[in-house]
XYZ file of C-alpha atoms in Angstrom:
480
model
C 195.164 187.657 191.297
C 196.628 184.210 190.525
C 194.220 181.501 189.575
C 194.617 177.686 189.573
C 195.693 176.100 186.306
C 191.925 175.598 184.912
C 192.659 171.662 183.763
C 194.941 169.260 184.037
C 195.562 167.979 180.289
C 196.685 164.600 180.510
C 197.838 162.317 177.371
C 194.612 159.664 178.479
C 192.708 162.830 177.278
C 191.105 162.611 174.230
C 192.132 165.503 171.816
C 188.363 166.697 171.304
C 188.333 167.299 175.065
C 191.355 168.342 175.540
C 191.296 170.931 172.715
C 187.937 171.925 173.571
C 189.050 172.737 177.829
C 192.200 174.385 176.471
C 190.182 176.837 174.693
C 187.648 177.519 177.736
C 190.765 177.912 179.713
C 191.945 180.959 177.536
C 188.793 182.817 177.581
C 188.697 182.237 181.409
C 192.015 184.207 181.140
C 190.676 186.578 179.125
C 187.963 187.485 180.920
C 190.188 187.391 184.196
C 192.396 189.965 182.532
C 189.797 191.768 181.845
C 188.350 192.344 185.272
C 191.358 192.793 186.401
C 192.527 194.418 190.013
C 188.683 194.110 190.839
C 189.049 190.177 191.602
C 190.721 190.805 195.076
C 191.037 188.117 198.313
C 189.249 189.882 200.941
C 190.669 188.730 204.229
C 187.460 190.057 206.228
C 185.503 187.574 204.371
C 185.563 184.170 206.185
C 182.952 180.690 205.719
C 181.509 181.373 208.416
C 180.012 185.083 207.626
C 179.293 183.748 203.860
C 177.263 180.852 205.454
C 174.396 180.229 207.988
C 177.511 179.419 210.519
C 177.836 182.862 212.245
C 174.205 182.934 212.474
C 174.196 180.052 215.006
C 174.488 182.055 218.039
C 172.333 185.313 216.620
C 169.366 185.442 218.351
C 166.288 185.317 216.017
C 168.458 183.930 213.395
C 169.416 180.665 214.915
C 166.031 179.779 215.155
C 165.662 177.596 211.993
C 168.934 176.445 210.642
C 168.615 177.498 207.198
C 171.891 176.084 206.067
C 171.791 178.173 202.298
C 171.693 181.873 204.255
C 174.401 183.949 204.881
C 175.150 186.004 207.939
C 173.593 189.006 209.265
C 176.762 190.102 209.686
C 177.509 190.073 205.819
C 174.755 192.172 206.094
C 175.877 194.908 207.843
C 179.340 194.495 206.648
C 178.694 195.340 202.790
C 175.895 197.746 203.568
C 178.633 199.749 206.064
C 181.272 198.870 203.130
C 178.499 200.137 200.280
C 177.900 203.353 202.518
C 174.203 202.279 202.145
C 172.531 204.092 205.573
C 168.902 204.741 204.084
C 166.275 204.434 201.629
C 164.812 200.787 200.392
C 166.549 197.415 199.851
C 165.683 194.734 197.667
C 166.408 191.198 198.022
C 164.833 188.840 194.823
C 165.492 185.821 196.566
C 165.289 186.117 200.470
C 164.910 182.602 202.132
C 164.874 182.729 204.997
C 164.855 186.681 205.752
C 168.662 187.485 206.417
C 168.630 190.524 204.601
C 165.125 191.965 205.273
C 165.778 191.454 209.056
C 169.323 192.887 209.123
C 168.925 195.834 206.723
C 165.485 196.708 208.702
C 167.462 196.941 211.670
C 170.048 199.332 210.634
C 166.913 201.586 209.948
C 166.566 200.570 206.009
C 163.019 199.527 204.651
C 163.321 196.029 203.094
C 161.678 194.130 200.165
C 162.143 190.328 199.503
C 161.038 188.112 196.889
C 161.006 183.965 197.923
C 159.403 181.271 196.240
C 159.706 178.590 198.867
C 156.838 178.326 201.332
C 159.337 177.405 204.285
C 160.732 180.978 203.721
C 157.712 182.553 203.800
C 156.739 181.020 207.033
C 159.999 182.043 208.615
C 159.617 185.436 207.794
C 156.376 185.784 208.539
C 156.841 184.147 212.400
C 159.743 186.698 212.732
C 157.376 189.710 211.395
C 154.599 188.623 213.871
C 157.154 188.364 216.776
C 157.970 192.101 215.810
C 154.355 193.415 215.761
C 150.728 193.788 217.796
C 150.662 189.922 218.306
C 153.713 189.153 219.746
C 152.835 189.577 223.526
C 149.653 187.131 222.946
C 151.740 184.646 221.013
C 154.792 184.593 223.731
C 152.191 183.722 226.632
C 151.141 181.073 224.690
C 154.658 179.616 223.887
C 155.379 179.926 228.088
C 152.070 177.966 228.708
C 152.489 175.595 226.224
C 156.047 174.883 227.823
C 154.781 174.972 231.179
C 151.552 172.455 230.536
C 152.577 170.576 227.207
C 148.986 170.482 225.475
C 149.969 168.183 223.177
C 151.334 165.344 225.790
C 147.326 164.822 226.525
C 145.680 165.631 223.382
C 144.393 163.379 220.560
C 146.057 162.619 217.553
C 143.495 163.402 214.955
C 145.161 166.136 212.692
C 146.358 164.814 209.675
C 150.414 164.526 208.871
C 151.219 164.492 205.130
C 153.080 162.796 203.271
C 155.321 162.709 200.331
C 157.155 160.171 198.570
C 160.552 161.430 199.727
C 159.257 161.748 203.381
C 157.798 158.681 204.351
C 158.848 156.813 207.249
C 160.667 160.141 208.098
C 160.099 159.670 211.814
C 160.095 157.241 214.652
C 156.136 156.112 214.941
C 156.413 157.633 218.712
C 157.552 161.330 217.157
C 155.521 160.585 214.049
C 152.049 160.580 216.723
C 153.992 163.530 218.913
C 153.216 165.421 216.029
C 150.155 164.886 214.806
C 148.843 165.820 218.922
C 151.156 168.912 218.387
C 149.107 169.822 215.833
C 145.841 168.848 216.846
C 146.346 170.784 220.095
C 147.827 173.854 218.138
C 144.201 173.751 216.758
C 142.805 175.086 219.956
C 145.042 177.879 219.765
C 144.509 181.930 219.262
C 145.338 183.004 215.541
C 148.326 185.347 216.845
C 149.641 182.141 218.478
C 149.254 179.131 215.638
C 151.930 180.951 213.009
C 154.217 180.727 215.775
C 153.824 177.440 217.421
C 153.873 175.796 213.887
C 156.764 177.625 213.193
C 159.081 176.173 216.401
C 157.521 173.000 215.239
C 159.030 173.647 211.438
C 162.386 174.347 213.386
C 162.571 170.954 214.652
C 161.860 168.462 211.968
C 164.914 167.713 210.718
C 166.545 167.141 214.275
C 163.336 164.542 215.284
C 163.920 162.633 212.315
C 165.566 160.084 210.552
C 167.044 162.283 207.699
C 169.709 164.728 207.403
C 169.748 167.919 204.911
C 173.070 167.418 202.061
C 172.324 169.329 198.815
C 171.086 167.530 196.638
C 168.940 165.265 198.311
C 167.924 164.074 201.684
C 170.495 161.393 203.788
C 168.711 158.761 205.623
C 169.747 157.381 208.806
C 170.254 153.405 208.854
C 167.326 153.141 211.281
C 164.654 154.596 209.240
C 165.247 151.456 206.839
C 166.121 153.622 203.988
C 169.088 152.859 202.605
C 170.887 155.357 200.213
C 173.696 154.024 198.410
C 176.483 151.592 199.433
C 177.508 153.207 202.752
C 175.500 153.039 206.321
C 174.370 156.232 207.371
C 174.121 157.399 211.203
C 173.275 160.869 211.933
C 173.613 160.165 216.004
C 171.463 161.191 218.542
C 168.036 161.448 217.097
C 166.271 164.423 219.713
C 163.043 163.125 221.047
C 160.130 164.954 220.415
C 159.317 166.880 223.489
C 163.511 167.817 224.519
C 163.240 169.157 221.047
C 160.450 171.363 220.928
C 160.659 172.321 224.709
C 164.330 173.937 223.940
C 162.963 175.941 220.599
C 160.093 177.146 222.867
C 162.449 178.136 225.267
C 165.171 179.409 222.996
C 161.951 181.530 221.117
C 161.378 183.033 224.288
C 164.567 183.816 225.571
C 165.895 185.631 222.295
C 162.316 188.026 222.370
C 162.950 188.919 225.952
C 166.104 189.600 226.013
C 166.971 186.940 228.365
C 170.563 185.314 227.170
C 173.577 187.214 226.396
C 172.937 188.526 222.994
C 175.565 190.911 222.156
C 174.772 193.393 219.341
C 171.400 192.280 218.349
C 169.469 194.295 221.229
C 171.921 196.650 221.494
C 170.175 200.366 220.524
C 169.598 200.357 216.848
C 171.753 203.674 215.308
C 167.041 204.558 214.370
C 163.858 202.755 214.473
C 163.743 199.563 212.212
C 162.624 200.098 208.702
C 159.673 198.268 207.382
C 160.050 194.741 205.607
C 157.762 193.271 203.017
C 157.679 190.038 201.265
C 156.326 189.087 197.679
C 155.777 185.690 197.833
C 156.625 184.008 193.798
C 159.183 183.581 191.771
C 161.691 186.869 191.275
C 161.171 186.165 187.421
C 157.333 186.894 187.801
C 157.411 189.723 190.090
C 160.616 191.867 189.646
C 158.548 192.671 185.956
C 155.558 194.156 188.387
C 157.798 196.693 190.367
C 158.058 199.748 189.811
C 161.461 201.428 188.139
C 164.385 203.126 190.060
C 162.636 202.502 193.543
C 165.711 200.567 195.281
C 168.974 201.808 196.556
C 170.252 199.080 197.051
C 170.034 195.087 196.150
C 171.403 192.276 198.219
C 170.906 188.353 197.406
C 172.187 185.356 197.244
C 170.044 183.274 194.379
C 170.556 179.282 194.452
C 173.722 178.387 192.991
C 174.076 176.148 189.566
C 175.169 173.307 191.679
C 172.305 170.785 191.127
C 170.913 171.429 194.962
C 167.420 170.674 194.956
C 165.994 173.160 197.637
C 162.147 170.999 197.005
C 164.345 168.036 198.376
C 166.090 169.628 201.328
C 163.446 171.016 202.423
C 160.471 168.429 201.544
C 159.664 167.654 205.529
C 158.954 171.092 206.135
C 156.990 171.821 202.489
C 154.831 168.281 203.546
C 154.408 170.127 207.159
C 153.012 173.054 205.431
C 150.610 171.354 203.397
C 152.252 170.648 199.691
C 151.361 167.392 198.106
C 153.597 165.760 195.013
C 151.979 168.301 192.217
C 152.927 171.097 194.222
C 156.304 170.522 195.066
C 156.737 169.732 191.346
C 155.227 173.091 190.314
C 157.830 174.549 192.897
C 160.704 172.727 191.103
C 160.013 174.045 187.789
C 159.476 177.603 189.213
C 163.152 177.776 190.500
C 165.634 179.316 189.049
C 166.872 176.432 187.285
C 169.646 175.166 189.449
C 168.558 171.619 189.593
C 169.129 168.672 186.518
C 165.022 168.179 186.903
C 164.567 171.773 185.643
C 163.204 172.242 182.774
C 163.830 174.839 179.892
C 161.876 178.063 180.425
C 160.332 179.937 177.506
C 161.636 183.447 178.863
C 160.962 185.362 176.316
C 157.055 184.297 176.783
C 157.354 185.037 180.336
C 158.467 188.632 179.368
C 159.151 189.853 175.647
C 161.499 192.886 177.365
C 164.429 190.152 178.075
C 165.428 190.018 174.522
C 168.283 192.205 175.455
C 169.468 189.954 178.300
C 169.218 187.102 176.566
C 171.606 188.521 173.915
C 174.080 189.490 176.988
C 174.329 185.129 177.288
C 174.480 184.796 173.491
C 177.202 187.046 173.771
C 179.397 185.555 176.149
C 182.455 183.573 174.889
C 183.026 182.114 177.928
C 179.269 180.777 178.671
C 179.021 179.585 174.739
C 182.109 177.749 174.656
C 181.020 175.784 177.932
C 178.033 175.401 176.753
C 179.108 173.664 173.566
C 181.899 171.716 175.629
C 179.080 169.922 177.961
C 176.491 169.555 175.785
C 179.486 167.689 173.234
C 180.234 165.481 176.335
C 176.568 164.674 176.220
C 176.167 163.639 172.952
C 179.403 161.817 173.691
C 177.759 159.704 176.832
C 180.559 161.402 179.264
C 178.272 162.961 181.804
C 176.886 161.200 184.980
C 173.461 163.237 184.216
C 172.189 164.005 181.253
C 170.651 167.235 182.412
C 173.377 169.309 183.414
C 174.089 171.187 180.415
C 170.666 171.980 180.091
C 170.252 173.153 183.769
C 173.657 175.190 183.334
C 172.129 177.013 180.312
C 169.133 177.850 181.901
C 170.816 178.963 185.023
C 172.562 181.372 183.429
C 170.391 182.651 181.280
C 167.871 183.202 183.932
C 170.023 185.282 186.226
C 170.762 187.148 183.355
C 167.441 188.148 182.865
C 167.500 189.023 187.100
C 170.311 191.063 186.891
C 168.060 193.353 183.686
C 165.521 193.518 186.269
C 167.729 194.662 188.655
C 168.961 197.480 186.207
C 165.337 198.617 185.782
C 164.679 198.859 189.442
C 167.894 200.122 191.051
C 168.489 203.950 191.560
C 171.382 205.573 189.371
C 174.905 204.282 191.809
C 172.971 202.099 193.688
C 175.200 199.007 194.508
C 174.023 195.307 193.727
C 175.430 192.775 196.332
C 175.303 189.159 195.022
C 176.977 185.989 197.045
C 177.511 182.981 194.707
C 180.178 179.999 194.759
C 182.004 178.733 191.290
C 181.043 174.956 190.059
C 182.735 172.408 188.092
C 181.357 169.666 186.005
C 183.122 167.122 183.577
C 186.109 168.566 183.771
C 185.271 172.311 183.092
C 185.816 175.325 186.056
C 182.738 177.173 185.431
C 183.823 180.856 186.598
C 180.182 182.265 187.686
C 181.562 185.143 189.118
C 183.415 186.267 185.971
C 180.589 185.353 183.552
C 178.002 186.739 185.532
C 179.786 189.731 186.045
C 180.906 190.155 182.335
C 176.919 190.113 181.750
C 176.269 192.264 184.283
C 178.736 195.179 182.569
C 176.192 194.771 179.483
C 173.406 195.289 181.627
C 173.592 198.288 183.143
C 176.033 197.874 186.011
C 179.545 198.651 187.025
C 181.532 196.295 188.642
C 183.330 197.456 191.343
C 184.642 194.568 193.441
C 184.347 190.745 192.893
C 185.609 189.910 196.499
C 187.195 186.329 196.859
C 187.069 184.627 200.302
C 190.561 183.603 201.159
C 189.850 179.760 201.148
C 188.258 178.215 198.215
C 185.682 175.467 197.831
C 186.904 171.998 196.979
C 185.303 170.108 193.958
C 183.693 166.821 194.771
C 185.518 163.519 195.186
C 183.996 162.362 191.967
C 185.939 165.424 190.050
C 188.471 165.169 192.235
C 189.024 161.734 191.203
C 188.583 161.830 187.250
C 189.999 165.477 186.827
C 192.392 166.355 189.783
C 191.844 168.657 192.590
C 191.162 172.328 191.983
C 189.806 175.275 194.612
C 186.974 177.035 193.771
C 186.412 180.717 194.268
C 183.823 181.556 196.411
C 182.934 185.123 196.175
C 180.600 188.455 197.171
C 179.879 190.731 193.642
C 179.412 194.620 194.075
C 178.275 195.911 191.034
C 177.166 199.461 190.867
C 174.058 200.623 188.668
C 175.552 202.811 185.693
């Protein structure tokens, strides 16, 4: 397939730089070449199926908007592509459930691996709403919409706080709360999970900050002020319209009650089991046991500096982490953030050696490598700790995608979404390298599907480097 010129050299350039992107650019080539007819433009493939946006109007799955999912579509649309119609699927890092959920469905039993404890709690509300408890903890969702507990309750139960959340909410939502939560108190132990949880699916909408990436935005009228321009997210939803329509929308997508298309149409066999492992993939894939899973499906955090603890720091306070928690989190992500620090992988399990060679080995990954850590020692980046983050990033997934080698059947296809990144100048091509390590790992590529439209850098690189569209793809690799 064509590709964008990598860089624009221009004669402002100094040579160093130049000569240094110039040779990046021809082992991007290379490794292009090398792959071949398998990088293909997939026309099926649109934003909204490789994002949470088609999941807006699934029932069940538009019930907390977590923005880094993709579809359940995507789902079923590389499992039918994969011909994968049985046996046990693995997901290393399952957010918010997507996969578990959707393969379950289609009659597969599902295993996920997530870190975050917002994840867990969204999977586990959707489990409970699927088992013994779910009649007990619907009646109390109608009641509590019908008599609104909290409206007369005290305010006792404690709200925390972090540093990035304070002042998060208007005082009036800020005590709404806290007598949401003291009346949830009174509640059965089938219904709490679940009336915290359409509490978690509200925060962001009740308060004064908005999810981007990297950080949280503040609205002007929290008094939080986050560089030079004025922020206004709009209407800001007061407490009890909020939490009335996700009590309402809860109950209507369990009964059955809205027109909801496929989802309760008759699954082709009863729903497969789901568990989750609640850690980090790097300390549990080790624990599995070998050649269980037919299949793997995941989309791990990308190397583009997003700071999930951030993002998702109301909902982390909500459920109960203080500052040295949500630091330990940090570090325990795959590093994908410039706060990450290096992990000693080889103490975390001696067995990597061999996937820690594959990144040693790469051309492409060492020559970037050198490139940004040089603009480092030059003063040329806007944070010091990208070229460390970048390392570790890679060198991390390339110990997932070993573990994935050990566990996968003989065939068994490995489904990864991930999006390229650029920084100082460089096109980092994550789908090539991580492919090329992949092929020393165990697996055959098959497909490296690109979605028609690519990403666009940000305005910062847009404005020092020159625009360039970034692939955005879906990797099947198939287990030698």
């Amino acid at each position: 397939m064509d590709r964008p010129t990598l860089l624009a050299v221009t004669t402002e350039m100094p040579a160093e730089q130049a000569e240094a992107l110039n040779a990046i650019a021809g082992l991007d080539r290379d490794l292009l070449r090398h792959f071949g007819c398998k990088v293909v433009v997939e026309p099926v493939l649109n934003r909204q199926m490789v994002s949470f946006q088609a999941n807006k109007v699934r029932p069940a799955y538009r019930w907390y908007k977590y923005k880094e999912a993709y579809s359940a579509a995507l789902v079923e649309y590389l499992l039918d592509r994969g011909a994968v119609n049985s046996g046990v699927l693995l997901d290393p890092f399952a957010g918010s459930g997507t996969t578990l959920f959707a393969a379950s469905r289609l009659g597969l039993d599902a295993d996920g691996i997530e870190l975050l404890p917002i994840g867990q709690e969204i999977v586990a509300a959707r489990e409970l709403l699927a088992g013994p408890c779910a009649g007990e903890a619907l009646a109390a969702l109608e009641r509590w919409l019908v008599s609104e507990p909290w409206q007369s309750s005290p305010a006792t139960a404690p709200l925390r706080e972090l540093r990035i959340t304070r002042g998060a909410y208007p005082p009036a939502t800020q005590d709404a709360i806290r007598r949401y939560l003291t009346a949830l108190q009174q509640e059965s132990a089938c219904a709490q999970p679940i009336l915290r949880f359409a509490l978690l699916c509200v925060l962001e909408e009740i308060s004064f900050t908005r999810k981007d990436g990297q950080y949280l935005r503040w609205d002007h009228r929290s008094g939080r002020r986050q560089g030079k321009k004025v922020f206004d997210k709009g209407a800001i939803q007061p407490f009890a319209t909020a939490i009335r329509t996700k009590l309402t929308e809860i109950i209507q997508d369990h009964s059955g009650a809205v027109g909801q298309g496929e989802l309760f149409a008759a699954p082709p066999r009863p729903p497969g089991r789901i568990r989750l492992l609640n850690g980090s993939c790097l300390d549990v894939m080790p624990t599995l046991p070998a050649q269980q899973y037919d299949a793997l499906m995941t989309s791990p955090p990308y190397c583009n500096r997003y700071d999930y603890t951030r993002t998702y720091a109301l909902e982390l306070a909500l459920l109960g982490a203080d500052e040295h928690e949500l630091s330990a989190l940090r570090q325990a992500m795959l590093s994908c953030t410039v706060e990450n620090r290096a992990k000693d992988l080889l103490a975390i399990n001696p067995a990597w050696r061999t996937a820690i060679e594959a990144a040693d080995n790469q051309p492409l990954l060492q020559a970037i490598l050198r490139y940004l850590f040089r603009q480092r020692e030059l003063g040329l980046l806007n944070n010091d700790g990208i070229p460390r983050m970048v390392r570790g990033y890679f060198y991390e997934m390339a110990c997932v995608i070993a573990e994935a080698a050990c566990l996968l059947k003989p065939g068994a296809p490995f489904f990864m979404v991930n999006d390229n990144v650029r920084y100082a100048g460089v096109s980092i091509s994550v789908d090539l390298i991580l492919s090329a390590m992949a092929e020393s790992l165990g697996f055959e590529v098959e497909h490296i599907l690109v979605l028609p439209n690519g990403k666009g850098n940000s305005s910062q690189q847009m404005g020092q480097h020159g625009r360039e569209a970034l692939r955005k793809c879906v990797y099947i690799w198939r287990k030698a």
